[in-house]
Amino acid sequence: MIAIIDYGVGNIHSVMSALNKLEIENILTADPEIIKNADGILLPGVGAFRDAIKSLEETGLIPLIKDCVAQGKPLLGICLGMQLLYEKSYEDGEYNGLGLLKGEVISFKSRISQDLKIPHMGWNRLNIKKDSPLFKYLGEDEFVYYVHSYFASGQDEDLLASSEYGIEVPGIVGHGNIMGMQFHPEKSSNTGLKLLKAFGEMVK
């Protein structure tokens, strides 16, 4: 069973619908006991980093999430949820993240030319960088759906797949049992479902 962390910020309905379609057992919860007993954790997120990390702190669940990860429980962060996994974000200020992955979250404006629209929105090809169990069902020329103005600048060894948008954009990152997807798998048609299916098998 996958515990979807309920902290008031996220693309909850569409994520749950995708998991239900795949017949992957899941529950939206902020109950520490349920999270502790779950097989995997999913951290969704939409909106501003500052608001999200504040809401997550207010739940009091951060130490538990870190404990679960330390024990080897698979964790998947989606969109803003992936950005929260990093040490720091510079979105409208400077804010500390969960620090589960090394790196920081920075603005496209600091790295790409002004003729590209921000946010980076729409379908983009996923370029596989290294092997991962997440890619078990993927084929060639898979496309995923992005909506974001900030991106993760982290360790090269954590980069599993990327897309091009003026620069190389981290699309999927992973370090051991910690994984993140910058795009929305729940909005990425069959490609997204294949990725979620593979994650679901990793938590069993």
XYZ file of N, CA, C and O in Angstrom:
816
model
N 0.836 -1.198 0.000
C 0.000 0.000 0.000
C 0.874 1.252 0.000
O 1.886 1.307 0.683
N 0.464 2.241 -0.789
C 1.193 3.503 -0.877
C 0.457 4.568 -0.082
O -0.745 4.802 -0.294
N 1.161 5.215 0.818
C 0.594 6.327 1.581
C 0.896 7.623 0.834
O 2.058 7.978 0.633
N -0.157 8.316 0.411
C -0.008 9.620 -0.225
C -0.087 10.666 0.880
O -1.098 10.770 1.576
N 0.974 11.417 1.075
C 1.047 12.358 2.183
C 0.048 13.504 1.974
O 0.098 14.217 0.974
N -0.838 13.660 2.929
C -1.857 14.706 2.873
C -1.384 15.904 3.692
O -1.398 15.882 4.917
N -0.938 16.945 3.000
C -0.515 18.159 3.708
C -1.124 19.421 3.077
O -0.627 20.528 3.236
N -2.228 19.219 2.358
C -2.998 20.345 1.841
C -2.470 20.971 0.575
O -3.010 21.974 0.106
N -1.417 20.411 0.002
C -0.842 20.953 -1.230
C -0.582 19.795 -2.175
O 0.272 18.970 -1.905
N -1.317 19.736 -3.283
C -1.004 18.641 -4.198
C -2.060 18.364 -5.232
O -3.207 18.791 -5.121
N -1.644 17.607 -6.229
C -2.509 17.159 -7.306
C -3.096 15.799 -6.887
O -2.869 14.778 -7.510
N -3.847 15.833 -5.785
C -4.256 14.606 -5.108
C -5.207 13.750 -5.942
O -4.982 12.554 -6.135
N -6.272 14.345 -6.432
C -7.319 13.567 -7.102
C -6.781 12.814 -8.311
O -7.048 11.618 -8.478
N -6.005 13.507 -9.160
C -5.517 12.866 -10.383
C -4.491 11.773 -10.081
O -4.442 10.755 -10.766
N -3.681 11.977 -9.035
C -2.706 10.952 -8.650
C -3.430 9.712 -8.138
O -3.114 8.582 -8.524
N -4.405 9.913 -7.279
C -5.161 8.781 -6.742
C -5.909 8.051 -7.848
O -5.973 6.818 -7.851
N -6.469 8.799 -8.781
C -7.192 8.187 -9.895
C -6.274 7.312 -10.737
O -6.659 6.211 -11.161
N -5.050 7.789 -10.982
C -4.090 7.013 -11.767
C -3.707 5.728 -11.040
O -3.653 4.654 -11.641
N -3.454 5.818 -9.733
C -3.102 4.630 -8.964
C -4.271 3.654 -8.894
O -4.085 2.433 -8.988
N -5.470 4.185 -8.744
C -6.654 3.314 -8.708
C -6.860 2.605 -10.035
O -7.232 1.423 -10.074
N -6.604 3.306 -11.128
C -6.729 2.707 -12.459
C -5.762 1.542 -12.610
O -6.076 0.540 -13.264
N -4.601 1.673 -11.993
C -3.589 0.622 -12.041
C -3.814 -0.453 -10.981
O -3.036 -1.406 -10.881
N -4.874 -0.267 -10.189
C -5.213 -1.188 -9.099
C -4.075 -1.300 -8.085
O -3.764 -2.366 -7.561
N -3.446 -0.145 -7.819
C -2.416 -0.056 -6.791
C -3.065 0.515 -5.537
O -3.596 1.632 -5.557
N -3.020 -0.234 -4.464
C -3.662 0.198 -3.225
C -2.990 1.473 -2.715
O -1.768 1.567 -2.641
N -3.805 2.463 -2.365
C -3.268 3.730 -1.884
C -4.239 4.390 -0.919
O -5.431 4.077 -0.911
N -3.717 5.298 -0.115
C -4.553 6.031 0.826
C -3.980 7.425 1.025
O -2.763 7.599 1.136
N -4.848 8.414 1.024
C -4.454 9.790 1.317
C -4.499 9.967 2.829
O -5.552 9.790 3.450
N -3.377 10.308 3.429
C -3.337 10.291 4.888
C -2.278 11.227 5.471
O -1.276 11.520 4.836
N -2.546 11.670 6.694
C -1.561 12.378 7.504
C -1.392 11.640 8.832
O -0.814 12.174 9.774
N -1.889 10.405 8.880
C -1.829 9.589 10.092
C -0.455 8.919 10.186
O -0.102 8.099 9.333
N 0.321 9.236 11.218
C 1.668 8.665 11.351
C 1.692 7.139 11.348
O 2.601 6.534 10.761
N 0.707 6.507 11.975
C 0.694 5.048 12.040
C 0.476 4.422 10.667
O 1.101 3.416 10.322
N -0.409 5.024 9.886
C -0.667 4.507 8.537
C 0.576 4.668 7.669
O 0.960 3.757 6.926
N 1.217 5.830 7.771
C 2.428 6.083 6.987
C 3.531 5.108 7.386
O 4.233 4.543 6.545
N 3.669 4.884 8.682
C 4.700 3.989 9.213
C 4.513 2.561 8.704
O 5.471 1.846 8.443
N 3.251 2.163 8.547
C 2.957 0.789 8.129
C 2.788 0.618 6.621
O 2.591 -0.501 6.136
N 2.845 1.720 5.877
C 2.701 1.648 4.419
C 3.945 1.031 3.796
O 5.031 1.038 4.377
N 3.783 0.506 2.588
C 4.913 -0.094 1.874
C 5.729 0.947 1.115
O 6.895 0.724 0.798
N 5.091 2.057 0.780
C 5.763 3.126 0.059
C 5.101 4.450 0.357
O 3.968 4.498 0.870
N 5.792 5.540 0.038
C 5.281 6.885 0.299
C 5.306 7.687 -0.990
O 6.275 7.639 -1.752
N 4.238 8.437 -1.224
C 4.174 9.343 -2.369
C 3.960 10.756 -1.846
O 3.044 11.003 -1.063
N 4.832 11.666 -2.269
C 4.753 13.065 -1.852
C 4.364 13.919 -3.054
O 5.191 14.185 -3.922
N 3.099 14.325 -3.132
C 2.664 15.162 -4.257
C 3.020 16.617 -3.988
O 3.603 16.947 -2.949
N 2.658 17.495 -4.914
C 2.905 18.905 -4.672
C 2.631 19.760 -5.891
O 3.061 19.431 -6.995
N 1.911 20.856 -5.666
C 1.656 21.850 -6.703
C 1.680 23.220 -6.026
O 1.172 23.372 -4.919
N 2.290 24.198 -6.686
C 2.298 25.544 -6.123
C 3.690 26.006 -5.768
O 4.677 25.586 -6.378
N 3.789 26.875 -4.761
C 5.054 27.481 -4.367
C 5.782 26.646 -3.325
O 5.160 26.089 -2.418
N 7.094 26.575 -3.447
C 7.919 25.804 -2.525
C 7.705 26.264 -1.086
O 7.556 25.448 -0.171
N 7.724 27.582 -0.874
C 7.586 28.142 0.479
C 6.328 27.655 1.169
O 6.364 27.206 2.317
N 5.204 27.729 0.463
C 3.931 27.311 1.051
C 3.909 25.818 1.319
O 3.373 25.364 2.331
N 4.506 25.054 0.404
C 4.483 23.597 0.534
C 5.318 23.126 1.723
O 4.866 22.294 2.515
N 6.531 23.646 1.860
C 7.383 23.187 2.957
C 6.815 23.631 4.297
O 6.898 22.908 5.302
N 6.182 24.801 4.327
C 5.536 25.275 5.562
C 4.389 24.353 5.949
O 4.251 23.963 7.114
N 3.561 23.992 4.956
C 2.428 23.096 5.225
C 2.910 21.727 5.689
O 2.334 21.126 6.598
N 3.989 21.240 5.067
C 4.526 19.935 5.441
C 5.092 19.978 6.860
O 4.905 19.035 7.646
N 5.760 21.065 7.201
C 6.291 21.220 8.560
C 5.171 21.225 9.593
O 5.304 20.648 10.680
N 4.063 21.867 9.242
C 2.943 21.967 10.179
C 2.289 20.626 10.469
O 1.656 20.451 11.511
N 2.436 19.665 9.567
C 1.881 18.331 9.824
C 2.688 17.576 10.882
O 2.182 16.635 11.494
N 3.953 17.966 11.058
C 4.827 17.260 11.988
C 5.323 15.927 11.460
O 5.900 15.131 12.206
N 5.124 15.683 10.155
C 5.448 14.380 9.571
C 6.871 14.281 9.021
O 7.319 13.190 8.670
N 7.589 15.384 8.941
C 8.908 15.351 8.310
C 9.860 14.358 8.979
O 10.508 13.557 8.283
N 9.984 14.333 10.308
C 10.874 13.342 10.934
C 10.464 11.906 10.610
O 11.327 11.047 10.387
N 9.153 11.653 10.566
C 8.674 10.306 10.243
C 9.022 9.927 8.813
O 9.472 8.806 8.544
N 8.831 10.848 7.883
C 9.161 10.586 6.481
C 10.647 10.257 6.348
O 11.032 9.302 5.667
N 11.489 11.018 7.025
C 12.932 10.771 6.973
C 13.281 9.428 7.588
O 14.162 8.714 7.084
N 12.608 9.068 8.674
C 12.841 7.766 9.308
C 12.463 6.625 8.362
O 13.188 5.630 8.253
N 11.312 6.778 7.698
C 10.856 5.741 6.766
C 11.852 5.564 5.621
O 12.156 4.436 5.209
N 12.361 6.674 5.112
C 13.340 6.623 4.031
C 14.624 5.954 4.514
O 15.216 5.125 3.815
N 15.062 6.296 5.723
C 16.278 5.712 6.282
C 16.144 4.198 6.451
O 17.136 3.468 6.380
N 14.915 3.730 6.646
C 14.658 2.305 6.804
C 14.515 1.580 5.465
O 14.316 0.369 5.424
N 14.596 2.351 4.368
C 14.563 1.740 3.042
C 13.221 1.762 2.349
O 13.065 1.170 1.272
N 12.243 2.460 2.910
C 10.915 2.504 2.289
C 10.963 3.387 1.038
O 11.472 4.505 1.076
N 10.442 2.921 -0.104
C 10.454 3.733 -1.327
C 9.636 5.018 -1.175
O 8.527 4.997 -0.645
N 10.208 6.116 -1.634
C 9.564 7.430 -1.602
C 9.603 8.023 -2.998
O 10.660 8.072 -3.632
N 8.447 8.484 -3.471
C 8.356 9.149 -4.774
C 7.778 10.541 -4.595
O 6.664 10.705 -4.103
N 8.550 11.558 -5.000
C 8.059 12.929 -5.013
C 7.651 13.312 -6.418
O 8.375 13.028 -7.380
N 6.478 13.941 -6.555
C 5.967 14.331 -7.868
C 5.887 15.846 -7.981
O 5.327 16.513 -7.105
N 6.428 16.386 -9.059
C 6.413 17.811 -9.380
C 7.038 18.603 -8.222
O 8.204 18.412 -7.906
N 6.293 19.457 -7.560
C 6.834 20.182 -6.418
C 7.291 19.220 -5.329
O 8.250 19.499 -4.596
N 6.633 18.077 -5.241
C 7.035 17.060 -4.275
C 8.457 16.583 -4.521
O 9.188 16.264 -3.579
N 8.871 16.527 -5.786
C 10.260 16.188 -6.100
C 11.185 17.296 -5.641
O 12.243 17.043 -5.048
N 10.830 18.545 -5.873
C 11.681 19.668 -5.482
C 11.862 19.732 -3.971
O 12.937 20.109 -3.482
N 10.844 19.331 -3.217
C 10.937 19.340 -1.759
C 11.997 18.360 -1.247
O 12.476 18.501 -0.118
N 12.374 17.380 -2.049
C 13.351 16.390 -1.627
C 14.746 16.986 -1.499
O 15.605 16.427 -0.807
N 14.982 18.131 -2.135
C 16.320 18.723 -2.174
C 16.627 19.581 -0.944
O 15.775 19.823 -0.096
N 17.876 20.026 -0.874
C 18.336 20.749 0.309
C 17.776 22.162 0.410
O 17.516 22.648 1.514
N 17.580 22.802 -0.734
C 17.210 24.217 -0.687
C 16.513 24.643 -1.966
O 16.748 24.085 -3.035
N 15.640 25.643 -1.845
C 14.997 26.241 -3.014
C 15.162 27.755 -2.968
O 15.147 28.354 -1.885
N 15.321 28.344 -4.165
C 15.423 29.799 -4.271
C 14.189 30.387 -4.957
O 14.277 31.410 -5.627
N 13.050 29.760 -4.759
C 11.810 30.260 -5.329
C 11.219 31.341 -4.430
O 10.762 31.068 -3.321
N 11.281 32.586 -4.899
C 10.755 33.733 -4.126
C 11.370 33.816 -2.737
O 10.683 34.038 -1.731
N 12.680 33.630 -2.681
C 13.379 33.666 -1.399
C 14.317 32.482 -1.296
O 14.689 31.881 -2.307
N 14.705 32.145 -0.099
C 15.582 31.001 0.138
C 14.970 30.148 1.244
O 14.769 30.630 2.363
N 14.685 28.888 0.922
C 13.990 28.016 1.865
C 14.643 26.636 1.885
O 15.036 26.107 0.852
N 14.737 26.063 3.075
C 15.287 24.730 3.224
C 14.263 23.677 2.845
O 13.074 23.802 3.174
N 14.729 22.636 2.139
C 13.874 21.514 1.802
C 14.122 20.360 2.760
O 14.661 20.541 3.855
N 13.755 19.159 2.340
C 13.908 17.988 3.197
C 15.356 17.505 3.279
O 15.723 16.806 4.217
N 16.162 17.845 2.293
C 17.563 17.456 2.318
C 17.804 15.977 2.084
O 18.851 15.447 2.455
N 16.864 15.297 1.439
C 17.025 13.868 1.150
C 17.882 13.639 -0.087
O 18.468 12.575 -0.263
N 17.913 14.632 -0.961
C 18.789 14.621 -2.135
C 19.679 15.852 -2.092
O 19.234 16.927 -1.659
N 20.923 15.724 -2.547
C 21.835 16.855 -2.563
C 21.578 17.743 -3.776
O 21.454 17.256 -4.891
N 21.486 19.046 -3.533
C 21.246 19.982 -4.620
C 20.270 21.052 -4.211
O 19.818 21.112 -3.062
N 19.938 21.904 -5.178
C 19.027 23.010 -4.899
C 18.090 23.227 -6.073
O 18.312 22.729 -7.176
N 17.027 23.971 -5.809
C 16.004 24.244 -6.811
C 16.146 25.697 -7.243
O 16.078 26.612 -6.423
N 16.351 25.909 -8.543
C 16.619 27.241 -9.068
C 15.674 27.572 -10.228
O 15.003 26.703 -10.765
N 15.678 28.840 -10.614
C 14.765 29.331 -11.648
C 15.309 29.108 -13.053
O 16.515 29.219 -13.288
N 14.402 28.815 -13.984
C 14.780 28.745 -15.391
C 15.374 30.075 -15.858
O 16.261 30.107 -16.704
N 14.864 31.179 -15.315
C 15.292 32.500 -15.767
C 16.785 32.707 -15.590
O 17.399 33.496 -16.316
N 17.372 32.009 -14.634
C 18.806 32.174 -14.379
C 19.668 31.353 -15.323
O 20.898 31.514 -15.341
N 19.053 30.496 -16.131
C 19.830 29.561 -16.941
C 19.497 29.545 -18.432
O 20.290 29.060 -19.223
N 18.301 29.991 -18.831
C 17.942 29.875 -20.246
C 17.701 31.245 -20.864
O 17.512 32.238 -20.165
N 17.691 31.288 -22.187
C 17.480 32.542 -22.905
C 16.040 33.003 -22.754
O 15.133 32.227 -22.491
N 15.844 34.302 -22.938
C 14.533 34.904 -22.695
C 13.484 34.557 -23.742
O 12.310 34.829 -23.557
N 13.905 33.946 -24.864
C 12.919 33.651 -25.907
C 12.136 32.368 -25.644
O 11.207 32.035 -26.380
N 12.483 31.645 -24.593
C 11.721 30.462 -24.210
C 10.699 30.838 -23.137
O 11.015 31.559 -22.193
N 9.499 30.347 -23.306
C 8.435 30.692 -22.367
C 8.636 30.002 -21.026
O 9.033 28.845 -20.946
N 8.358 30.746 -19.982
C 8.379 30.203 -18.628
C 7.002 30.483 -18.021
O 6.524 31.612 -18.077
N 6.335 29.488 -17.454
C 6.845 28.167 -17.117
C 7.069 27.250 -18.323
O 6.500 27.461 -19.380
N 7.922 26.271 -18.109
C 8.101 25.166 -19.050
C 6.835 24.335 -18.955
O 6.581 23.689 -17.945
N 6.015 24.401 -19.992
C 4.705 23.747 -19.941
C 4.456 22.951 -21.213
O 4.671 23.444 -22.317
N 4.021 21.710 -21.032
C 3.646 20.893 -22.178
C 4.406 19.586 -22.247
O 5.129 19.204 -21.324
N 4.236 18.910 -23.371
C 4.836 17.589 -23.574
C 6.286 17.716 -24.008
O 6.635 18.574 -24.813
N 7.123 16.838 -23.456
C 8.534 16.858 -23.796
C 9.072 15.432 -23.766
O 8.650 14.619 -22.943
N 10.012 15.156 -24.646
C 10.591 13.818 -24.736
C 11.425 13.505 -23.501
O 12.172 14.347 -23.004
N 11.295 12.283 -23.023
C 12.052 11.818 -21.869
C 13.291 11.069 -22.343
O 13.189 10.065 -23.054
N 14.457 11.570 -21.976
C 15.724 10.968 -22.372
C 16.295 10.161 -21.199
O 16.657 10.738 -20.168
N 16.359 8.858 -21.342
C 16.854 7.996 -20.279
C 18.373 8.140 -20.158
O 19.103 8.001 -21.146
N 18.848 8.414 -18.950
C 20.275 8.618 -18.709
C 20.956 7.391 -18.112
O 22.123 7.145 -18.359
N 20.237 6.666 -17.287
C 20.793 5.456 -16.684
C 19.659 4.514 -16.327
O 18.497 4.918 -16.264
N 19.988 3.262 -16.126
C 18.967 2.243 -15.892
C 18.324 2.411 -14.521
O 18.962 2.851 -13.570
N 17.043 2.052 -14.456
C 16.295 2.117 -13.206
C 15.107 1.179 -13.303
O 14.534 1.010 -14.387
N 14.701 0.563 -12.193
C 13.488 -0.262 -12.192
C 12.251 0.524 -12.609
O 11.267 -0.060 -13.067
N 12.304 1.859 -12.479
C 11.167 2.688 -12.887
C 10.898 2.595 -14.389
O 9.791 2.855 -14.847
N 11.920 2.223 -15.159
C 11.806 2.224 -16.613
C 11.441 0.855 -17.182
O 11.544 0.627 -18.390
N 11.013 -0.026 -16.324
C 10.716 -1.406 -16.699
C 9.777 -1.509 -17.894
O 9.942 -2.381 -18.760
N 8.781 -0.641 -17.982
C 7.760 -0.754 -19.026
C 7.888 0.298 -20.129
O 7.060 0.348 -21.031
N 8.915 1.140 -20.066
C 9.057 2.202 -21.052
C 9.630 1.698 -22.370
O 10.444 0.777 -22.398
N 9.204 2.329 -23.454
C 9.738 2.024 -24.773
C 10.553 3.191 -25.288
O 11.063 4.007 -24.514
N 10.656 3.314 -26.593
C 11.380 4.424 -27.206
C 10.456 5.628 -27.375
O 9.245 5.499 -27.494
N 11.070 6.814 -27.390
C 10.328 8.058 -27.647
C 9.115 8.216 -26.737
O 7.987 8.407 -27.201
N 9.352 8.171 -25.457
C 8.295 8.409 -24.479
C 8.236 9.910 -24.156
O 9.266 10.568 -23.995
N 7.013 10.446 -24.072
C 6.822 11.859 -23.776
C 6.039 12.027 -22.481
O 5.146 11.230 -22.173
N 6.400 13.089 -21.722
C 5.754 13.356 -20.439
C 5.336 14.825 -20.376
O 5.829 15.657 -21.140
N 4.442 15.127 -19.438
C 3.842 16.462 -19.369
C 4.393 17.274 -18.195
O 4.241 16.895 -17.040
N 5.013 18.411 -18.532
C 5.626 19.294 -17.531
C 4.808 20.566 -17.319
O 4.196 21.087 -18.256
N 4.861 21.090 -16.093
C 4.396 22.446 -15.788
C 5.249 22.943 -14.619
O 4.983 22.625 -13.460
N 6.289 23.733 -14.906
C 7.131 24.239 -13.819
C 7.997 25.405 -14.277
O 8.367 25.515 -15.446
N 8.315 26.279 -13.316
C 9.169 27.435 -13.564
C 10.529 27.297 -12.893
O 11.440 28.077 -13.170
N 10.650 26.335 -11.990
C 11.899 26.071 -11.282
C 12.280 24.612 -11.504
O 11.412 23.773 -11.747
N 13.576 24.324 -11.412
C 14.036 22.957 -11.648
C 15.144 22.610 -10.671
O 15.774 23.489 -10.062
N 15.377 21.325 -10.507
C 16.384 20.851 -9.570
C 17.765 20.828 -10.214
O 17.942 20.322 -11.313
N 18.724 21.388 -9.505
C 20.123 21.318 -9.910
C 20.826 20.475 -8.849
O 21.157 20.952 -7.765
N 21.013 19.188 -9.167
C 21.531 18.259 -8.177
C 22.736 17.481 -8.655
O 23.441 17.876 -9.591
N 22.973 16.351 -8.017
C 24.113 15.497 -8.332
C 23.886 14.763 -9.657
O 22.809 14.229 -9.900
N 24.910 14.713 -10.506
C 24.799 14.031 -11.790
C 24.439 12.560 -11.628
O 23.679 12.000 -12.422
N 24.970 11.939 -10.576
C 24.711 10.514 -10.383
C 23.268 10.217 -9.996
O 22.818 9.080 -10.073
N 22.526 11.238 -9.575
C 21.121 11.060 -9.209
C 20.177 11.244 -10.400
O 18.975 10.993 -10.283
N 20.706 11.695 -11.540
C 19.872 11.966 -12.712
C 19.583 10.672 -13.467
O 20.478 10.039 -14.015
N 18.304 10.298 -13.503
C 17.892 9.066 -14.184
C 17.357 9.334 -15.587
O 17.550 8.537 -16.498
N 16.659 10.460 -15.765
C 16.098 10.818 -17.077
C 15.922 12.326 -17.133
O 15.675 12.976 -16.116
N 16.032 12.868 -18.334
C 15.929 14.324 -18.484
C 15.155 14.678 -19.745
O 14.847 13.822 -20.574
N 14.847 15.968 -19.875
C 14.248 16.514 -21.087
C 15.002 17.786 -21.440
O 15.701 18.357 -20.602
N 14.865 18.224 -22.674
C 15.560 19.429 -23.122
C 14.588 20.606 -23.196
O 13.515 20.505 -23.784
N 14.986 21.722 -22.563
C 14.223 22.965 -22.688
C 15.208 24.126 -22.494
O 15.275 24.744 -21.430
N 16.014 24.330 -23.514
C 17.071 25.322 -23.411
C 18.273 24.780 -22.666
O 19.414 25.092 -22.986
N 18.012 23.992 -21.649
C 19.024 23.293 -20.877
C 18.544 21.854 -20.668
O 17.420 21.516 -21.041
N 19.385 21.047 -20.061
C 18.959 19.708 -19.693
C 18.154 19.802 -18.399
O 18.682 20.220 -17.372
N 16.891 19.439 -18.465
C 15.994 19.533 -17.314
C 15.876 18.163 -16.647
O 15.472 17.192 -17.297
N 16.226 18.047 -15.357
C 16.029 16.774 -14.663
C 14.557 16.387 -14.658
O 13.712 17.122 -14.131
N 14.249 15.249 -15.270
C 12.861 14.789 -15.321
C 12.576 13.750 -14.257
O 11.547 13.793 -13.582
N 13.513 12.806 -14.110
C 13.410 11.780 -13.070
C 14.752 11.688 -12.367
O 15.796 11.604 -13.016
N 14.714 11.726 -11.043
C 15.931 11.602 -10.246
C 15.754 10.442 -9.280
O 14.642 10.033 -8.955
N 16.870 9.923 -8.809
C 16.775 8.835 -7.854
C 18.089 8.573 -7.151
O 19.163 8.700 -7.748
N 17.979 8.251 -5.886
C 19.147 7.869 -5.097
C 18.679 6.781 -4.137
O 18.020 7.062 -3.134
N 18.992 5.536 -4.504
C 18.500 4.425 -3.687
C 16.983 4.353 -3.726
O 16.383 4.295 -4.809
N 16.355 4.403 -2.576
C 14.893 4.303 -2.483
C 14.196 5.651 -2.582
O 12.974 5.742 -2.445
N 14.958 6.728 -2.838
C 14.393 8.075 -2.967
C 14.292 8.416 -4.440
O 15.294 8.413 -5.158
N 13.079 8.723 -4.916
C 12.854 9.009 -6.338
C 11.996 10.256 -6.509
O 11.184 10.583 -5.646
N 12.178 10.935 -7.628
C 11.367 12.114 -7.910
C 11.095 12.245 -9.393
O 11.929 11.875 -10.219
N 9.909 12.763 -9.725
C 9.529 13.045 -11.109
C 9.083 14.501 -11.186
O 8.123 14.896 -10.528
N 9.804 15.314 -11.974
C 9.468 16.726 -12.091
C 8.165 16.941 -12.863
O 7.400 17.858 -12.566
N 7.911 16.108 -13.831
C 6.676 16.195 -14.614
C 5.533 15.550 -13.836
O 5.710 15.036 -12.729
N 4.354 15.568 -14.430
C 3.172 14.962 -13.812
C 2.911 13.598 -14.452
O 2.332 13.533 -15.538
N 3.295 12.496 -13.821
C 3.019 11.186 -14.416
C 1.519 10.926 -14.561
O 1.088 10.276 -15.508
N 0.742 11.463 -13.633
C -0.706 11.249 -13.674
C -1.373 11.998 -14.823
O -2.539 11.749 -15.135
N -0.646 12.914 -15.467
C -1.163 13.654 -16.621
C -0.395 13.302 -17.897
O -0.584 13.953 -18.927
N 0.470 12.290 -17.794
C 1.350 11.935 -18.913
C 0.902 10.685 -19.658
O 1.733 9.904 -20.137
N -0.415 10.493 -19.735
C -0.993 9.414 -20.517
C -0.372 8.054 -20.159
O -0.056 7.801 -19.002
N -0.194 7.184 -21.167
C 0.294 5.831 -20.908
C 1.719 5.800 -20.350
O 2.070 4.911 -19.567
N 2.533 6.775 -20.751
C 3.902 6.818 -20.235
C 3.893 7.000 -18.722
O 4.610 6.306 -17.990
N 3.075 7.926 -18.247
C 2.979 8.159 -16.821
C 2.443 6.958 -16.069
O 2.923 6.622 -14.977
N 1.467 6.290 -16.667
C 0.905 5.098 -16.024
C 1.942 3.986 -15.931
O 2.007 3.257 -14.931
N 2.774 3.867 -16.974
C 3.819 2.833 -16.953
C 4.844 3.118 -15.853
O 5.338 2.189 -15.202
N 5.157 4.378 -15.643
C 6.099 4.747 -14.584
C 5.497 4.492 -13.204
O 6.173 3.968 -12.311
N 4.237 4.843 -13.030
C 3.575 4.616 -11.742
C 3.396 3.125 -11.470
O 3.504 2.679 -10.318
N 3.134 2.359 -12.528
C 3.016 0.920 -12.379
C 4.333 0.322 -11.875
O 4.347 -0.507 -10.949
N 5.438 0.784 -12.454
C 6.744 0.282 -12.043
C 7.055 0.667 -10.603
O 7.588 -0.133 -9.825
N 6.690 1.895 -10.223
C 6.898 2.307 -8.835
C 6.052 1.456 -7.897
O 6.530 1.038 -6.830
N 4.811 1.190 -8.301
C 3.943 0.355 -7.484
C 4.528 -1.021 -7.249
O 4.396 -1.579 -6.148
N 5.184 -1.567 -8.241
C 5.821 -2.884 -8.088
C 7.049 -2.818 -7.193
O 7.398 -3.804 -6.537
N 7.688 -1.647 -7.128
C 8.864 -1.494 -6.287
C 8.508 -1.463 -4.808
O 9.357 -1.758 -3.956
N 7.283 -1.100 -4.482
C 6.899 -0.992 -3.069
C 6.295 -2.277 -2.525
O 5.973 -2.361 -1.349
N 6.123 -3.289 -3.371
C 5.504 -4.521 -2.912
C 6.527 -5.412 -2.207
O 7.702 -5.367 -2.521
